[in-house]
């Protein structure tokens, strides 16, 4: 088991799982455009590997023509492509997505946090876990097969993996365990149990967040007006959980080793007691 750090690792963790495949490659990802990953899929197909890819059909903010282009490039590799199950698609007023990013063969899996695009691999702070743990590989392939056939994965994968929807309980178990914790996330919403668990940790919790955040905008509301309301709502709920605790510390965070995309805090976050950096 190895944890790779982006943007230093690039596409290598994904490519190595594809290159080592002997019989099948299962890829389930929110967005796929990286040239090295696409070439690795084509090479796998050419050597007789069964390549199957699941993509999100309605990525947030992505125009339909770009989704069609993405699908065309995947099919050109020889891979079989299916869209994610309807229950994970943003249609009919739903705000839900196939947001996983992972690739498995029969012996190894890469499970990560970043999209499979050149920019993500070379600029974003993300993590890629590559593991040959048989239980994890089996569970992840079971989830893929279930999604490929628009079925439910069953109980076994949920015993091995932390799967969304319904992941909050296991995340809370991690936060509530004894001792200090660290949390790094693109965003932290207004889900009260998580905020209350962080408040209970107080200064034993360190939380790293983006200062600038893309958020879902309700109809007729611009991003510029939606962002402050979301932050204020989360701040209000968190403050109620621990109003007497010390204010959050202010820090800095750079999303790449070059520092080109640094985010610097400009205001304090809720008084949950944790050290919060941006």
XYZ file of N, CA and C in Angstrom:
834
model
N 0.844 -1.188 0.000
C 0.000 0.000 0.000
C 0.880 1.239 0.000
N 0.624 2.157 -0.907
C 1.442 3.359 -1.009
C 0.546 4.567 -1.248
N 0.826 5.665 -0.546
C 0.094 6.911 -0.711
C 0.937 7.879 -1.532
N 0.411 8.284 -2.679
C 1.076 9.252 -3.540
C 0.460 10.632 -3.329
N 1.295 11.659 -3.420
C 0.862 13.035 -3.200
C 0.858 13.774 -4.534
N -0.246 14.420 -4.823
C -0.333 15.278 -6.003
C -0.121 16.735 -5.590
N 0.475 17.559 -6.479
C 0.707 17.278 -7.889
C 2.025 16.602 -8.229
N 2.802 16.169 -7.230
C 4.112 15.607 -7.530
C 4.037 14.300 -8.318
N 3.059 13.438 -8.007
C 3.022 12.099 -8.598
C 2.493 12.096 -10.024
N 1.686 13.090 -10.395
C 1.102 13.121 -11.720
C 0.165 11.939 -11.953
N 0.131 11.457 -13.196
C -0.767 10.360 -13.550
C -0.164 8.989 -13.287
N 1.076 8.933 -12.821
C 1.791 7.665 -12.681
C 1.052 6.618 -11.839
N 0.426 6.976 -10.693
C -0.276 5.956 -9.902
C -1.401 5.274 -10.675
N -2.120 6.041 -11.495
C -3.210 5.468 -12.291
C -2.644 4.615 -13.416
N -1.646 5.142 -14.111
C -1.060 4.448 -15.253
C -0.449 3.122 -14.840
N 0.193 3.066 -13.655
C 0.836 1.817 -13.254
C -0.180 0.707 -13.013
N -1.363 1.064 -12.517
C -2.404 0.046 -12.306
C -2.914 -0.460 -13.658
N -3.061 0.447 -14.611
C -3.508 0.038 -15.954
C -2.435 -0.819 -16.625
N -1.186 -0.395 -16.536
C -0.097 -1.105 -17.218
C 0.131 -2.509 -16.664
N -0.185 -2.705 -15.392
C 0.048 -4.018 -14.775
C -1.146 -4.961 -14.917
N -2.221 -4.488 -15.552
C -3.412 -5.321 -15.716
C -3.155 -6.443 -16.711
N -3.622 -7.637 -16.373
C -3.473 -8.791 -17.257
C -4.783 -9.195 -17.926
N -5.879 -9.003 -17.207
C -7.153 -9.477 -17.725
C -8.196 -8.373 -17.867
N -8.278 -7.467 -16.891
C -9.329 -6.458 -16.913
C -8.880 -5.183 -16.219
N -9.411 -4.044 -16.698
C -9.256 -2.742 -16.046
C -10.642 -2.183 -15.807
N -10.911 -1.818 -14.569
C -12.169 -1.171 -14.204
C -11.859 0.244 -13.749
N -12.410 1.224 -14.422
C -12.163 2.634 -14.091
C -13.506 3.325 -13.890
N -13.662 3.968 -12.742
C -14.873 4.731 -12.443
C -14.432 6.108 -11.978
N -14.777 7.134 -12.755
C -14.186 8.443 -12.497
C -15.150 9.547 -12.911
N -15.059 10.640 -12.196
C -15.919 11.794 -12.448
C -15.612 12.438 -13.793
N -14.327 12.578 -14.105
C -13.923 13.222 -15.358
C -12.600 12.638 -15.817
N -12.472 12.398 -17.139
C -11.271 11.775 -17.698
C -10.869 12.478 -18.985
N -9.659 13.060 -18.985
C -9.165 13.692 -20.205
C -7.652 13.576 -20.350
N -6.949 13.082 -19.342
C -5.488 13.064 -19.366
C -4.966 12.150 -20.471
N -4.046 12.656 -21.266
C -3.516 11.917 -22.393
C -2.774 10.647 -22.006
N -1.974 10.700 -20.947
C -1.222 9.516 -20.537
C -2.147 8.402 -20.064
N -3.195 8.762 -19.360
C -4.157 7.755 -18.901
C -4.889 7.154 -20.098
N -5.303 7.984 -21.044
C -5.993 7.480 -22.230
C -5.089 6.568 -23.048
N -3.818 6.919 -23.183
C -2.888 6.060 -23.930
C -2.677 4.734 -23.207
N -2.626 4.779 -21.889
C -2.472 3.536 -21.130
C -3.678 2.622 -21.324
N -4.881 3.212 -21.382
C -6.085 2.412 -21.642
C -6.023 1.786 -23.037
N -5.591 2.575 -24.023
C -5.484 2.054 -25.388
C -4.469 0.914 -25.468
N -3.330 1.079 -24.808
C -2.311 0.029 -24.805
C -2.825 -1.241 -24.135
N -3.578 -1.073 -23.048
C -4.145 -2.236 -22.363
C -5.113 -2.972 -23.284
N -5.962 -2.217 -23.962
C -6.910 -2.830 -24.902
C -6.171 -3.568 -26.012
N -5.084 -2.981 -26.518
C -4.324 -3.582 -27.615
C -3.660 -4.900 -27.209
N -3.344 -5.046 -25.937
C -2.726 -6.316 -25.508
C -3.756 -7.321 -24.997
N -5.038 -7.040 -25.252
C -6.081 -8.004 -24.970
C -6.752 -7.880 -23.626
N -6.498 -6.790 -22.919
C -7.134 -6.563 -21.620
C -8.543 -6.020 -21.844
N -9.494 -6.505 -21.065
C -10.861 -5.970 -21.114
C -10.898 -4.660 -20.341
N -11.189 -3.562 -21.024
C -11.158 -2.238 -20.414
C -12.584 -1.694 -20.350
N -13.034 -1.375 -19.138
C -14.378 -0.839 -18.925
C -14.284 0.437 -18.107
N -15.014 1.463 -18.559
C -14.940 2.785 -17.931
C -16.346 3.283 -17.640
N -16.547 3.807 -16.428
C -17.786 4.481 -16.040
C -17.475 5.952 -15.802
N -18.250 6.835 -16.426
C -18.079 8.275 -16.271
C -19.369 8.914 -15.778
N -19.212 10.067 -15.154
C -20.377 10.887 -14.815
C -20.872 11.563 -16.093
N -22.180 11.466 -16.347
C -22.735 11.995 -17.585
C -23.022 13.489 -17.501
N -23.135 14.026 -16.292
C -23.492 15.443 -16.134
C -22.583 16.111 -15.094
N -21.269 16.178 -15.362
C -20.383 16.857 -14.408
C -20.794 18.308 -14.220
N -20.650 18.803 -13.022
C -21.105 20.141 -12.691
C -20.370 21.190 -13.523
N -21.130 22.016 -14.231
C -20.561 23.132 -14.972
C -19.920 22.763 -16.296
N -19.900 21.467 -16.666
C -19.258 21.051 -17.902
C -20.286 21.047 -19.042
N -20.018 21.765 -20.126
C -20.987 21.803 -21.227
C -21.124 20.438 -21.895
N -22.288 20.221 -22.521
C -22.580 18.920 -23.124
C -21.570 18.545 -24.200
N -21.088 19.525 -24.974
C -20.144 19.208 -26.046
C -18.835 18.675 -25.490
N -18.441 19.169 -24.327
C -17.193 18.705 -23.729
C -17.348 17.296 -23.172
N -18.530 16.990 -22.653
C -18.795 15.627 -22.183
C -18.780 14.660 -23.364
N -19.373 15.060 -24.496
C -19.355 14.220 -25.696
C -17.929 13.986 -26.179
N -17.112 15.022 -26.147
C -15.716 14.898 -26.559
C -14.958 13.948 -25.625
N -15.232 14.064 -24.328
C -14.619 13.167 -23.349
C -14.974 11.716 -23.660
N -16.250 11.450 -23.914
C -16.703 10.095 -24.205
C -16.090 9.573 -25.497
N -15.985 10.439 -26.499
C -15.401 10.030 -27.772
C -13.951 9.588 -27.599
N -13.190 10.336 -26.822
C -11.781 9.984 -26.599
C -11.649 8.662 -25.861
N -12.551 8.418 -24.916
C -12.506 7.148 -24.182
C -12.814 5.989 -25.127
N -13.823 6.136 -25.952
C -14.195 5.065 -26.885
C -13.100 4.810 -27.912
N -12.359 5.851 -28.273
C -11.269 5.683 -29.234
C -10.143 4.803 -28.700
N -10.057 4.645 -27.401
C -9.044 3.755 -26.828
C -9.421 2.288 -26.988
N -10.657 2.018 -27.372
C -11.141 0.645 -27.434
C -11.887 0.218 -26.199
N -11.935 1.082 -25.200
C -12.620 0.760 -23.948
C -14.128 0.750 -24.144
N -14.797 -0.068 -23.349
C -16.252 -0.021 -23.267
C -16.629 1.060 -22.263
N -17.609 1.887 -22.620
C -17.989 3.027 -21.781
C -19.457 2.945 -21.408
N -19.728 3.191 -20.140
C -21.096 3.365 -19.685
C -21.152 4.582 -18.773
N -22.322 5.226 -18.767
C -22.536 6.341 -17.853
C -22.919 5.802 -16.480
N -22.678 6.607 -15.477
C -22.981 6.210 -14.104
C -24.471 5.935 -13.936
N -24.830 5.114 -12.948
C -26.254 4.866 -12.691
C -27.020 6.170 -12.471
N -28.273 6.158 -12.861
C -29.114 7.345 -12.797
C -29.159 7.951 -11.404
N -29.097 7.114 -10.365
C -29.190 7.641 -8.997
C -27.970 8.464 -8.609
N -26.907 8.421 -9.421
C -25.713 9.223 -9.176
C -25.528 10.290 -10.246
N -26.612 10.717 -10.885
C -26.509 11.718 -11.935
C -27.365 12.938 -11.609
N -26.855 14.104 -11.994
C -27.537 15.369 -11.717
C -28.602 15.627 -12.779
N -29.699 14.904 -12.670
C -30.828 15.081 -13.579
C -32.099 15.171 -12.748
N -33.132 15.753 -13.342
C -34.407 15.839 -12.643
C -34.355 16.649 -11.367
N -33.479 17.651 -11.324
C -33.384 18.497 -10.142
C -32.501 17.948 -9.046
N -31.891 16.759 -9.268
C -31.011 16.194 -8.247
C -29.652 16.888 -8.262
N -29.066 17.053 -7.096
C -27.698 17.571 -6.995
C -26.823 16.426 -6.498
N -26.639 15.418 -7.343
C -25.855 14.229 -6.999
C -24.959 13.886 -8.181
N -23.830 13.215 -7.890
C -22.851 12.924 -8.930
C -22.179 11.580 -8.687
N -21.651 11.009 -9.769
C -20.678 9.928 -9.657
C -19.339 10.607 -9.416
N -18.974 10.741 -8.160
C -17.834 11.583 -7.813
C -16.597 10.789 -7.430
N -16.637 9.472 -7.603
C -15.471 8.653 -7.307
C -14.378 8.829 -8.348
N -13.147 8.513 -7.944
C -11.996 8.552 -8.862
C -11.112 7.361 -8.530
N -11.302 6.259 -9.251
C -10.538 5.060 -8.918
C -10.437 4.111 -10.107
N -9.353 3.322 -10.095
C -9.058 2.373 -11.152
C -8.552 1.082 -10.524
N -9.057 -0.044 -11.003
C -8.637 -1.351 -10.475
C -8.330 -2.321 -11.614
N -7.348 -3.192 -11.372
C -7.254 -4.423 -12.132
C -7.645 -5.557 -11.175
N -7.276 -6.761 -11.441
C -7.701 -7.869 -10.587
C -6.819 -8.058 -9.361
N -5.704 -7.311 -9.314
C -4.763 -7.495 -8.195
C -4.433 -6.203 -7.456
N -4.835 -5.063 -8.004
C -4.380 -3.786 -7.465
C -5.400 -2.705 -7.780
N -5.515 -1.718 -6.885
C -6.416 -0.583 -7.094
C -5.708 0.725 -6.789
N -6.058 1.748 -7.557
C -5.718 3.130 -7.227
C -7.009 3.823 -6.858
N -7.059 4.380 -5.653
C -8.244 5.111 -5.181
C -7.774 6.507 -4.799
N -8.310 7.528 -5.472
C -7.790 8.870 -5.259
C -8.861 9.910 -5.040
N -8.419 11.143 -4.925
C -9.323 12.269 -4.681
C -9.440 13.199 -5.879
N -8.544 13.072 -6.870
C -8.511 14.030 -7.962
C -9.095 13.510 -9.255
N -9.563 14.427 -10.093
C -10.039 14.066 -11.420
C -8.871 13.634 -12.298
N -9.180 12.860 -13.332
C -8.156 12.350 -14.239
C -7.954 13.321 -15.403
N -7.510 14.513 -15.078
C -7.212 15.525 -16.083
C -5.791 16.041 -15.896
N -5.182 16.552 -16.968
C -3.797 17.010 -16.897
C -3.639 18.081 -15.831
N -4.565 19.032 -15.794
C -4.429 20.123 -14.833
C -4.499 19.600 -13.401
N -5.410 18.686 -13.144
C -5.532 18.144 -11.793
C -4.261 17.425 -11.377
N -3.721 16.616 -12.281
C -2.504 15.867 -11.963
C -1.297 16.771 -11.733
N -1.274 17.948 -12.349
C -0.076 18.787 -12.304
C -0.204 20.049 -11.464
N -1.405 20.320 -10.923
C -1.571 21.553 -10.150
C -2.318 21.367 -8.833
N -3.223 20.415 -8.755
C -4.093 20.314 -7.586
C -3.467 19.478 -6.469
N -3.800 19.822 -5.252
C -3.433 18.984 -4.115
C -4.439 17.848 -4.013
N -3.998 16.644 -4.305
C -4.827 15.447 -4.226
C -3.975 14.293 -3.714
N -4.637 13.183 -3.445
C -3.960 11.996 -2.922
C -4.394 10.772 -3.710
N -3.445 9.861 -3.945
C -3.732 8.602 -4.627
C -3.209 7.460 -3.774
N -4.111 6.586 -3.352
C -3.731 5.395 -2.602
C -3.714 4.211 -3.556
N -2.571 3.550 -3.672
C -2.449 2.346 -4.492
C -2.252 1.171 -3.558
N -3.129 0.186 -3.679
C -3.097 -0.941 -2.747
C -3.352 -2.258 -3.474
N -2.711 -3.305 -2.968
C -2.974 -4.662 -3.441
C -3.648 -5.487 -2.348
N -4.169 -4.818 -1.320
C -4.909 -5.509 -0.275
C -6.072 -6.270 -0.908
N -6.114 -7.596 -0.768
C -7.139 -8.380 -1.475
C -8.570 -7.984 -1.123
N -8.801 -7.631 0.136
C -10.159 -7.258 0.542
C -10.600 -5.964 -0.136
N -9.686 -4.984 -0.195
C -10.024 -3.709 -0.834
C -10.216 -3.894 -2.327
N -9.321 -4.658 -2.965
C -9.433 -4.886 -4.405
C -10.743 -5.599 -4.734
N -11.077 -6.609 -3.950
C -12.330 -7.334 -4.182
C -13.528 -6.411 -4.009
N -13.545 -5.628 -2.931
C -14.681 -4.750 -2.651
C -14.836 -3.689 -3.733
N -13.732 -3.075 -4.155
C -13.802 -2.024 -5.172
C -14.295 -2.577 -6.504
N -13.832 -3.757 -6.880
C -14.300 -4.367 -8.124
C -15.769 -4.764 -8.034
N -16.222 -5.141 -6.846
C -17.642 -5.438 -6.662
C -18.496 -4.189 -6.854
N -18.020 -3.058 -6.334
C -18.757 -1.798 -6.510
C -18.818 -1.434 -7.990
N -17.681 -1.581 -8.685
C -17.672 -1.258 -10.112
C -18.665 -2.134 -10.874
N -18.620 -3.428 -10.627
C -19.516 -4.343 -11.338
C -20.978 -4.003 -11.064
N -21.283 -3.665 -9.817
C -22.661 -3.281 -9.477
C -23.070 -2.015 -10.217
N -22.204 -1.004 -10.241
C -22.526 0.239 -10.943
C -22.604 0.016 -12.456
N -21.746 -0.833 -12.978
C -21.761 -1.146 -14.422
C -23.103 -1.732 -14.833
N -23.674 -2.522 -13.939
C -24.946 -3.186 -14.221
C -26.141 -2.487 -13.564
N -25.889 -1.263 -13.035
C -26.947 -0.483 -12.391
C -27.635 -1.281 -11.284
N -26.820 -1.875 -10.429
C -27.317 -2.659 -9.310
C -26.717 -2.128 -8.008
N -27.157 -2.690 -6.899
C -26.588 -2.354 -5.595
C -25.404 -3.262 -5.305
N -24.424 -2.736 -4.603
C -23.179 -3.481 -4.389
C -23.286 -4.539 -3.301
N -24.281 -4.453 -2.435
C -24.403 -5.420 -1.359
C -23.636 -5.000 -0.116
N -23.607 -5.855 0.884
C -23.056 -5.497 2.192
C -21.536 -5.557 2.263
N -20.922 -6.492 1.567
C -19.474 -6.683 1.730
C -18.662 -5.419 1.448
N -18.856 -4.725 0.315
C -18.057 -3.519 0.080
C -18.206 -2.470 1.168
N -19.403 -2.365 1.759
C -19.612 -1.374 2.816
C -18.880 -1.748 4.100
N -18.565 -3.010 4.267
C -17.781 -3.413 5.445
C -16.297 -3.099 5.259
N -15.861 -3.005 4.013
C -14.435 -2.826 3.715
C -14.095 -1.380 3.372
N -14.972 -0.728 2.621
C -14.718 0.614 2.102
C -15.607 1.650 2.776
N -15.192 2.896 2.711
C -16.049 4.017 3.103
C -16.674 4.549 1.826
N -17.959 4.249 1.642
C -18.656 4.565 0.400
C -19.718 5.639 0.632
N -19.771 6.573 -0.305
C -20.876 7.526 -0.329
C -21.869 7.089 -1.388
N -23.162 7.333 -1.160
C -23.788 7.983 -0.002
C -23.622 7.169 1.291
N -24.014 7.796 2.402
C -24.023 7.168 3.728
C -22.629 6.924 4.280
N -21.691 7.838 4.009
C -20.332 7.698 4.541
C -20.133 8.445 5.853
N -21.079 9.281 6.245
C -20.870 10.176 7.392
C -20.556 9.410 8.673
N -21.225 8.284 8.881
C -21.013 7.543 10.120
C -19.574 7.109 10.304
N -18.940 6.595 9.247
C -17.556 6.136 9.360
C -16.584 7.305 9.488
N -16.898 8.420 8.834
C -16.054 9.600 8.981
C -16.126 10.119 10.420
N -17.305 10.099 10.986
C -17.455 10.525 12.382
C -16.680 9.623 13.321
N -16.617 8.327 13.041
C -15.834 7.410 13.862
C -14.362 7.811 13.881
N -13.846 8.239 12.734
C -12.454 8.669 12.656
C -12.249 9.939 13.465
N -13.148 10.907 13.313
C -13.000 12.172 14.036
C -13.085 11.953 15.544
N -13.964 11.078 15.969
C -14.218 10.888 17.396
C -13.220 9.974 18.105
N -12.336 9.344 17.371
C -11.367 8.467 18.030
C -10.440 9.296 18.923
N -9.885 8.678 19.965
C -9.036 9.430 20.900
C -7.814 10.022 20.214
N -7.398 11.189 20.722
C -6.179 11.804 20.225
C -6.418 12.826 19.135
N -5.332 13.489 18.703
C -5.441 14.533 17.690
C -5.809 13.965 16.326
N -6.436 14.797 15.485
C -6.756 14.423 14.110
C -6.404 15.577 13.195
N -6.186 15.258 11.924
C -6.013 16.276 10.892
C -7.043 16.008 9.806
N -7.578 17.074 9.228
C -8.574 16.966 8.161
C -8.202 17.938 7.057
N -8.123 17.440 5.828
C -7.892 18.284 4.665
C -9.030 18.038 3.683
N -9.717 19.109 3.293
C -10.895 18.945 2.456
C -11.070 20.149 1.545
N -11.612 19.891 0.359
C -11.927 20.988 -0.542
C -12.973 21.898 0.072
N -13.905 21.309 0.815
C -14.941 22.115 1.430
C -15.456 21.433 2.690
N -16.004 22.230 3.570
C -16.629 21.738 4.791
C -17.983 22.420 4.896
N -19.035 21.654 4.694
C -20.363 22.233 4.655
C -20.978 22.408 6.018
N -22.300 22.421 6.054
C -23.016 22.732 7.292
C -23.631 21.480 7.912
N -23.004 20.312 7.683
C -23.525 19.081 8.265
C -23.213 19.066 9.757
N -24.243 19.251 10.565
C -24.066 19.505 11.989
C -23.259 18.428 12.728
N -23.501 17.124 12.512
C -22.727 16.127 13.271
C -21.216 16.252 13.073
N -20.775 16.555 11.843
C -19.340 16.725 11.604
C -18.816 17.948 12.346
N -19.540 19.066 12.263
C -19.111 20.279 12.957
C -19.080 20.076 14.469
N -20.072 19.381 14.985
C -20.104 19.126 16.431
C -18.952 18.220 16.856
N -18.614 17.236 16.024
C -17.499 16.346 16.344
C -16.177 17.100 16.342
N -16.005 18.026 15.388
C -14.796 18.848 15.366
C -14.751 19.777 16.574
N -15.900 20.338 16.933
C -15.962 21.204 18.106
C -15.571 20.445 19.360
N -16.022 19.205 19.474
C -15.688 18.393 20.649
C -14.191 18.117 20.720
N -13.532 18.028 19.559
C -12.079 17.812 19.531
C -11.321 19.053 19.972
N -11.900 20.218 19.692
C -11.237 21.460 20.063
C -9.891 21.605 19.379
N -8.861 21.941 20.159
C -7.535 22.203 19.600
C -6.807 20.930 19.187
N -7.392 19.789 19.439
C -6.797 18.539 18.958
C -7.098 18.297 17.485
N -7.929 19.148 16.887
C -8.269 19.014 15.474
C -7.603 20.117 14.664
N -6.984 19.736 13.566
C -6.426 20.687 12.613
C -7.130 20.471 11.275
N -7.700 21.546 10.724
C -8.518 21.451 9.523
C -7.935 22.361 8.445
N -7.696 21.794 7.256
C -7.143 22.543 6.130
C -8.207 22.651 5.052
N -8.587 23.897 4.698
C -9.661 24.146 3.740
C -9.210 25.123 2.673
N -9.932 25.126 1.550
C -9.752 26.161 0.547
C -10.411 27.450 1.013
N -9.760 28.565 0.725
C -10.404 29.841 1.010
C -11.454 30.161 -0.054
N -11.140 29.868 -1.304
C -12.056 30.123 -2.406
C -12.710 28.810 -2.783
N -14.025 28.817 -2.922
C -14.763 27.578 -3.073
C -15.844 27.717 -4.126
N -15.910 26.739 -5.022
C -17.024 26.663 -5.967
C -18.153 25.907 -5.292
N -19.315 26.503 -5.253
C -20.428 25.878 -4.548
C -21.634 25.794 -5.464
N -22.567 24.924 -5.107
C -23.824 24.812 -5.849
C -24.660 26.053 -5.606
N -25.152 26.636 -6.676
C -25.991 27.818 -6.563
C -27.444 27.442 -6.799
N -28.327 27.757 -5.877
C -29.756 27.548 -6.139
C -30.186 28.357 -7.351
N -31.325 28.010 -7.953
C -31.814 28.753 -9.120
C -31.874 30.257 -8.855
N -31.475 31.031 -9.866
C -31.541 32.496 -9.816
C -30.605 33.108 -8.783
N -29.569 32.341 -8.382
C -28.616 32.897 -7.416
C -27.220 32.743 -7.977
N -26.463 33.828 -7.988
C -25.129 33.779 -8.552
C -24.150 33.185 -7.551
N -22.998 32.756 -8.056
C -21.974 32.205 -7.169
C -21.522 33.259 -6.158
N -21.395 34.507 -6.606
C -20.893 35.545 -5.707
C -21.805 35.755 -4.506
N -23.121 35.510 -4.682
C -24.012 35.671 -3.542
C -24.183 34.378 -2.779
N -23.946 33.241 -3.461
C -24.139 31.962 -2.779
C -23.001 31.661 -1.829
N -21.780 32.002 -2.207
C -20.629 31.651 -1.378
C -20.739 32.197 0.041
N -20.949 33.518 0.207
C -21.009 34.040 1.575
C -22.113 33.414 2.408
N -23.263 33.127 1.787
C -24.366 32.571 2.570
C -24.032 31.178 3.064
N -23.350 30.391 2.238
C -22.957 29.045 2.659
C -21.957 29.118 3.800
N -20.963 30.010 3.649
C -19.955 30.141 4.702
C -20.583 30.618 6.002
N -21.472 31.621 5.908
C -22.103 32.139 7.121
C -22.940 31.072 7.814
N -23.650 30.255 7.015
C -24.487 29.210 7.604
C -23.644 28.188 8.335
N -22.546 27.755 7.697
C -21.655 26.794 8.347
C -21.036 27.398 9.598
N -20.645 28.678 9.504
C -20.035 29.341 10.646
C -21.010 29.442 11.812
N -22.242 29.773 11.499
C -23.254 29.907 12.536
C -23.499 28.590 13.262
N -23.633 27.517 12.499
C -23.870 26.215 13.120
C -22.684 25.785 13.959
N -21.461 26.010 13.420
C -20.279 25.604 14.166
C -20.114 26.423 15.439
N -20.419 27.709 15.347
C -20.282 28.565 16.515
C -21.220 28.121 17.638
N -22.423 27.665 17.266
C -23.382 27.228 18.271
C -22.909 25.976 19.006
N -22.060 25.179 18.345
C -21.610 23.940 18.972
C -20.541 24.198 20.023
N -19.835 25.318 19.911
C -18.736 25.564 20.842
C -18.457 27.055 20.954
N -19.421 27.793 21.432
C -19.338 29.249 21.408
C -18.247 29.793 22.313
N -17.831 29.023 23.310
C -16.860 29.550 24.262
C -15.439 29.147 23.935
N -15.240 28.369 22.877
C -13.886 27.934 22.559
C -13.093 29.049 21.894
N -11.776 28.855 21.833
C -10.900 29.871 21.251
C -11.166 30.010 19.757
N -10.894 31.202 19.240
C -11.063 31.424 17.804
C -10.095 30.554 17.024
N -10.468 30.278 15.770
C -9.610 29.466 14.914
C -8.338 30.233 14.581
N -7.257 29.491 14.474
C -6.008 30.095 14.026
C -6.085 30.337 12.529
N -5.334 31.320 12.069
C -5.329 31.652 10.651
C -4.020 31.181 10.054
N -4.084 30.497 8.922
C -2.876 29.974 8.300
C -2.881 30.161 6.814
N -1.966 29.477 6.147
C -1.825 29.584 4.705
C -1.757 28.185 4.108
N -2.108 28.096 2.833
C -1.999 26.823 2.133
C -1.725 27.076 0.676
N -0.783 26.365 0.110
C -0.516 26.424 -1.325
C -0.899 25.090 -1.930
N -1.648 25.131 -3.031
C -2.157 23.891 -3.609
C -1.151 23.203 -4.508
N -0.013 23.802 -4.732
C 1.012 23.120 -5.518
C 2.372 23.431 -4.946
N 3.355 22.602 -5.302
C 4.696 22.786 -4.767
C 5.317 24.095 -5.238
N 4.849 24.610 -6.362
C 5.384 25.864 -6.872
C 4.751 27.069 -6.217
N 3.615 26.861 -5.547
C 2.939 27.963 -4.893
C 2.155 28.852 -5.834
N 1.998 28.424 -7.087
C 1.305 29.265 -8.064
C -0.170 29.442 -7.744
N -0.718 28.495 -7.011
C -2.162 28.548 -6.742
C -2.410 28.623 -5.246
N -1.697 29.515 -4.588
C -1.819 29.606 -3.141
C -3.137 30.250 -2.744
N -3.654 29.823 -1.593
C -4.866 30.407 -1.033
C -4.502 30.976 0.326
N -4.834 32.227 0.568
C -4.506 32.826 1.846
C -5.785 33.278 2.538
N -5.819 33.052 3.838
C -7.031 33.378 4.581
C -7.201 34.872 4.686
N -8.456 35.299 4.641
C -8.747 36.727 4.775
C -9.721 36.996 5.900
N -10.279 35.950 6.500
C -11.213 36.159 7.598
C -11.207 34.942 8.494
N -11.696 35.107 9.716
C -11.725 33.985 10.646
C -12.911 33.096 10.356
N -12.773 31.813 10.686
C -13.857 30.853 10.540
C -14.520 30.662 11.894
N -15.528 29.786 11.978
C -16.280 29.613 13.209
C -15.429 29.229 14.404
N -15.950 29.512 15.567
C -15.240 29.216 16.804
C -15.486 27.764 17.207
N -14.903 26.861 16.425
C -15.071 25.448 16.783
C -13.879 24.946 17.578
N -12.895 25.803 17.803
C -11.765 25.407 18.615
C -10.641 24.801 17.828
N -10.913 24.264 16.652
C -9.878 23.644 15.841
C -9.012 24.700 15.179
N -7.788 24.312 14.845
C -6.926 25.173 14.059
C -7.305 25.023 12.600
N -7.728 26.093 11.966
C -8.202 26.040 10.589
C -7.271 26.856 9.720
N -6.740 26.240 8.675
C -5.864 26.928 7.718
C -6.493 26.873 6.348
N -6.077 27.850 5.496
C -6.594 27.911 4.133
C -5.456 27.735 3.153
